[in-house]
Coordinates of C-alpha atoms in Angstrom, one line a residue:
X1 CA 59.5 6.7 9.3
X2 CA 61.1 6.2 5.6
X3 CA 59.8 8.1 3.1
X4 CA 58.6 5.0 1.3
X5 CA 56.3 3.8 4.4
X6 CA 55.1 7.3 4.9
X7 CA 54.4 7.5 1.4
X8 CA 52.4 3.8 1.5
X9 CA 50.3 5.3 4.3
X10 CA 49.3 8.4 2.5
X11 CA 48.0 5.7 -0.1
X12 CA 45.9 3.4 2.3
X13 CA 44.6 6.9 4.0
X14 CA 43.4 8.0 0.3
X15 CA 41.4 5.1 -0.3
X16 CA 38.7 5.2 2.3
X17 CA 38.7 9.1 1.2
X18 CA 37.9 8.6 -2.6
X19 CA 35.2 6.2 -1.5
X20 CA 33.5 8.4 1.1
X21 CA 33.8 11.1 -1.8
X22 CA 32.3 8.8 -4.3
X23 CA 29.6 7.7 -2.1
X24 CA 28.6 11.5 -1.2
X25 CA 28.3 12.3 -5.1
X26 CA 25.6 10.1 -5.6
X27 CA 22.0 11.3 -5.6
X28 CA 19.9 10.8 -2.6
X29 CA 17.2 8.3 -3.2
X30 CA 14.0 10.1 -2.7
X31 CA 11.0 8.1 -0.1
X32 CA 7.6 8.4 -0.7
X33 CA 4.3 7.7 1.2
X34 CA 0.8 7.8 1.1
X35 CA -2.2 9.3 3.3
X36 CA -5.5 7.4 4.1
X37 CA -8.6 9.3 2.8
X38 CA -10.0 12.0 5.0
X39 CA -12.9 10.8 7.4
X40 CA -16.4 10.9 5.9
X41 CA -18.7 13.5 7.0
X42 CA -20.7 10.8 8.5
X43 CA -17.9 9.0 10.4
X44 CA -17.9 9.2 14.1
X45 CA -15.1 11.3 14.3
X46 CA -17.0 13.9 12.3
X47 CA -20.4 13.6 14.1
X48 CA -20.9 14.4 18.1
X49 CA -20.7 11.2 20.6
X50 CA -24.3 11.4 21.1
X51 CA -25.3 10.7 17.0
X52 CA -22.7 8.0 16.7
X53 CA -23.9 4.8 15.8
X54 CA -23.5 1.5 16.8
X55 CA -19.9 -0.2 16.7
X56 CA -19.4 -3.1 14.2
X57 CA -17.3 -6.0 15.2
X58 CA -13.6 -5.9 15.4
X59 CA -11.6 -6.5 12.5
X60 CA -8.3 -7.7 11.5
X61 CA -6.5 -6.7 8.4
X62 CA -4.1 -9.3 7.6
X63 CA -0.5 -8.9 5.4
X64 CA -1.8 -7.8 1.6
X65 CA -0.6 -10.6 -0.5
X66 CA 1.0 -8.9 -4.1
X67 CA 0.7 -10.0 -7.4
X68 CA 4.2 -10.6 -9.4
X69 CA 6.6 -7.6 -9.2
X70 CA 4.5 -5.5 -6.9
X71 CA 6.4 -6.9 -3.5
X72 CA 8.8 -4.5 -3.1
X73 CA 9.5 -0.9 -2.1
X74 CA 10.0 0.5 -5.6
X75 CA 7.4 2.7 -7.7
X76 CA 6.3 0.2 -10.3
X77 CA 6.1 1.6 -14.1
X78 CA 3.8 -0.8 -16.2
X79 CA 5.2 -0.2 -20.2
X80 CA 4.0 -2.0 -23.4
X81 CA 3.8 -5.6 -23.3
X82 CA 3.4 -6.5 -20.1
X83 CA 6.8 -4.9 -18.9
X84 CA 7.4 -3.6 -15.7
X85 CA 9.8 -1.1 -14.5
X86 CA 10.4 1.3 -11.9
X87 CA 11.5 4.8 -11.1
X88 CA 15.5 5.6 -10.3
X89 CA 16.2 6.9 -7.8
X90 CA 12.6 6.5 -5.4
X91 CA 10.6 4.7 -3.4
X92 CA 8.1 4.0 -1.0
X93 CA 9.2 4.3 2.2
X94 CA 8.1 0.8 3.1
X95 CA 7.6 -2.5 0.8
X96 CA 4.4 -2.0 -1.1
X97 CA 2.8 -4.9 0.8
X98 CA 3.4 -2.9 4.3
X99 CA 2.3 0.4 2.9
X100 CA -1.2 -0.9 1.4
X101 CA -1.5 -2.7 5.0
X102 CA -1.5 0.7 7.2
X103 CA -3.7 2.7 5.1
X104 CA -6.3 -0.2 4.7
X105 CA -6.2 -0.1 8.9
X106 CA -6.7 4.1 8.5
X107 CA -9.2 3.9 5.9
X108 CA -11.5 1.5 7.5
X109 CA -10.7 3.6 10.8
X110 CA -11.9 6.7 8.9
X111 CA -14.5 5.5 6.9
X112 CA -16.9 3.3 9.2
X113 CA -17.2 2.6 13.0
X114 CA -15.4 -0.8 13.2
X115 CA -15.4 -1.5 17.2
X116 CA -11.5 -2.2 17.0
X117 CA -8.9 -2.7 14.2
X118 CA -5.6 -4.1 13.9
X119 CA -3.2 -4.7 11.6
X120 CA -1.6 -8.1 11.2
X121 CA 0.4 -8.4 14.0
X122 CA -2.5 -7.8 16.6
X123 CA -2.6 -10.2 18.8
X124 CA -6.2 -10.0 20.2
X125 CA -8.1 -12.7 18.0
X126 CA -10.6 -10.1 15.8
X127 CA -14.1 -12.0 14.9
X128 CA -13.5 -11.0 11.2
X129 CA -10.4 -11.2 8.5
X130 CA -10.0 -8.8 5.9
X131 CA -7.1 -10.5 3.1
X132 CA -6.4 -8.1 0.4
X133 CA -4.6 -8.6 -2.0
X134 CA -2.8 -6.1 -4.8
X135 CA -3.6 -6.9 -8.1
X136 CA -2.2 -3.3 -9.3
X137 CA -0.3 -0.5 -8.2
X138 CA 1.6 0.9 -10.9
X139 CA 2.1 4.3 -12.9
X140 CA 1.5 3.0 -17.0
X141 CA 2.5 5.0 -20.0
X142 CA 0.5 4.6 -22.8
X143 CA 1.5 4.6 -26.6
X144 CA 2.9 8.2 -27.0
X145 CA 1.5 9.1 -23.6
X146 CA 3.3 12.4 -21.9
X147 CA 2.0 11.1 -18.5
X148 CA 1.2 7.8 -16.8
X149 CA -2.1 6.9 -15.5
X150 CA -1.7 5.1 -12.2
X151 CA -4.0 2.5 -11.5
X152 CA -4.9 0.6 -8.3
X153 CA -6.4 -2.4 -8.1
X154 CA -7.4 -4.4 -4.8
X155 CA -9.2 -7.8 -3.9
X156 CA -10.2 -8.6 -1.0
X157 CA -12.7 -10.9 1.2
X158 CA -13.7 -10.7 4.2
X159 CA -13.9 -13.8 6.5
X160 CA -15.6 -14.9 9.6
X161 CA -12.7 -16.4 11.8
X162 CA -14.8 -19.1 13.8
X163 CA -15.6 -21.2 10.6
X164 CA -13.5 -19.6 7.5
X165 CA -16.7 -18.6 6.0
X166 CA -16.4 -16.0 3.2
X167 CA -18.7 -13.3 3.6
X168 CA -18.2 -11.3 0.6
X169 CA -15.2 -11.4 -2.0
X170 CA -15.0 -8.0 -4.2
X171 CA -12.1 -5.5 -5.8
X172 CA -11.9 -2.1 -5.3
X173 CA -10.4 -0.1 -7.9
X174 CA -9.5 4.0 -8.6
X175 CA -7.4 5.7 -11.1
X176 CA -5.5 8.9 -12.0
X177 CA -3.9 10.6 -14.6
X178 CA -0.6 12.3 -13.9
X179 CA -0.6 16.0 -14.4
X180 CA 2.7 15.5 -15.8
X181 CA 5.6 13.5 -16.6
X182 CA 6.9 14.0 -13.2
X183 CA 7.4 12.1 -9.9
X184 CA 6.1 14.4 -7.6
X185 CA 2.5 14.6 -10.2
X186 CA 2.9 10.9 -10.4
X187 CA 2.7 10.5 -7.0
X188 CA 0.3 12.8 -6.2
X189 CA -1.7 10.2 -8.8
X190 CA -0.9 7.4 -6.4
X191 CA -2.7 9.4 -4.0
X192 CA -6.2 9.6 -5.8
X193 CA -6.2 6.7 -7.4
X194 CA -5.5 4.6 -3.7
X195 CA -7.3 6.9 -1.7
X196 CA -10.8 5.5 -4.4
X197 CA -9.6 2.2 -3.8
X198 CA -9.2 2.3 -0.5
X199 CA -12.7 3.9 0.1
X200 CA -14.4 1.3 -2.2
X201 CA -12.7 -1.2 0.2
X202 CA -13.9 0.5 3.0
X203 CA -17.6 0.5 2.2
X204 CA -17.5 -3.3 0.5
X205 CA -15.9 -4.7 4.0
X206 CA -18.9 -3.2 5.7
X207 CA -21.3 -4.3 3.0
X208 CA -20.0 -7.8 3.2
X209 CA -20.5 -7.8 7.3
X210 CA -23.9 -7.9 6.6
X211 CA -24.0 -11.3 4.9
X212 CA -22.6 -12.6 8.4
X213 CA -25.8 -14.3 8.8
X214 CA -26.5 -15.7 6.0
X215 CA -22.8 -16.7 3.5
X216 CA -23.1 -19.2 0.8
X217 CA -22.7 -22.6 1.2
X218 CA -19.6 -22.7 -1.2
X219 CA -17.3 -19.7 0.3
X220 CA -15.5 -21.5 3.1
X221 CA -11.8 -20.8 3.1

């Protein structure tokens, strides 16, 4: 081989190199999830068989619907002004939409004695709908603020699947402040504040169940 080819190969060999070395020197993104709230002290799985209560209908929890800039897998920063930004270098490990979804299926699971629950893609037709949808999920610095407070903020309604009826609309809200200025405080934030929303949600679904008889005339969906 002539020392000009040899020395053209050493070249082509070197480029896949530097990029292997350029992609190595970047940071690791960092993944982050959430955990449903404990189960209550009055939940089945805290009491023995014989004190558990009767099982309420089955329920579906369909796809959370998301409010501008909240579909998607990035930590959400709410500034001044109605801007939105989002953490380098995180993120949840699934798209927001997908996370909210599983830990509405383990907080109702935890938190009341549903007969059966599935997420969205169940395929045994549940009697009763549950659409949230996320109307805020973000970590927002105030004016001169050294830590965000997160907020979360859920609708939701529950519907009867035979006629569309619209037993009961309500949101379900929590909030934290961040110990500090730092992602894994911040997240630790997401945790309160969703696991109070997603307990509020828990006990307003069940509330709303027991309009099943009787919803008003103007909620049909």
């Amino acid at each position: 081989m002539s020392r000009v080819l040899r020395g053209a190969v050493v070249a082509l060999l070197a480029v896949p190199l530097a990029a292997c070395s350029l992609r190595s020197a970047a940071p690791p993104v960092q993944s982050y999830v959430l955990a449903a709230p404990p189960a209550a002290p009055g939940h089945p799985e805290a009491r023995p068989a014989s004190a558990a209560a009767p099982a309420a209908p089955a329920l579906q929890v369909l796809h959370p619907l998301a409010a501008p800039g909240l579909d998607t897998d990035a930590i959400v920063v709410r500034l001044s002004g109605g801007r939105l930004n989002h953490y380098a270098g995180s993120r949840w490990a699934v798209p927001l939409p997908d996370l909210v979804e599983a830990l509405t299926v383990q907080a109702l699971g935890a938190a009341s004695d549903w007969s059966a629950l599935e997420g969205s893609r169940g395929v045994f037709p549940a009697p009763y709908l549950l659409q949230l949808t996320i109307r805020r999920f973000d970590a927002e610095y105030g004016d001169g603020a050294r830590a965000p407070v997160v907020h979360v903020l859920l609708e939701g309604a529950l519907v009867r699947r035979a006629d569309r009826a619209v037993l009961g609309d309500f949101r379900a809200e929590g909030s934290a402040a961040a110990t500090e200025d730092r992602l894994g405080a911040v997240v630790a934030a997401f945790q309160q504040a969703s696991n109070t929303a997603l307990e509020s949600t828990a006990a307003r679904a069940r509330q709303s169940l027991q309009n099943s008889d009787s919803p008003s005339a103007s909620s049909k969906r």
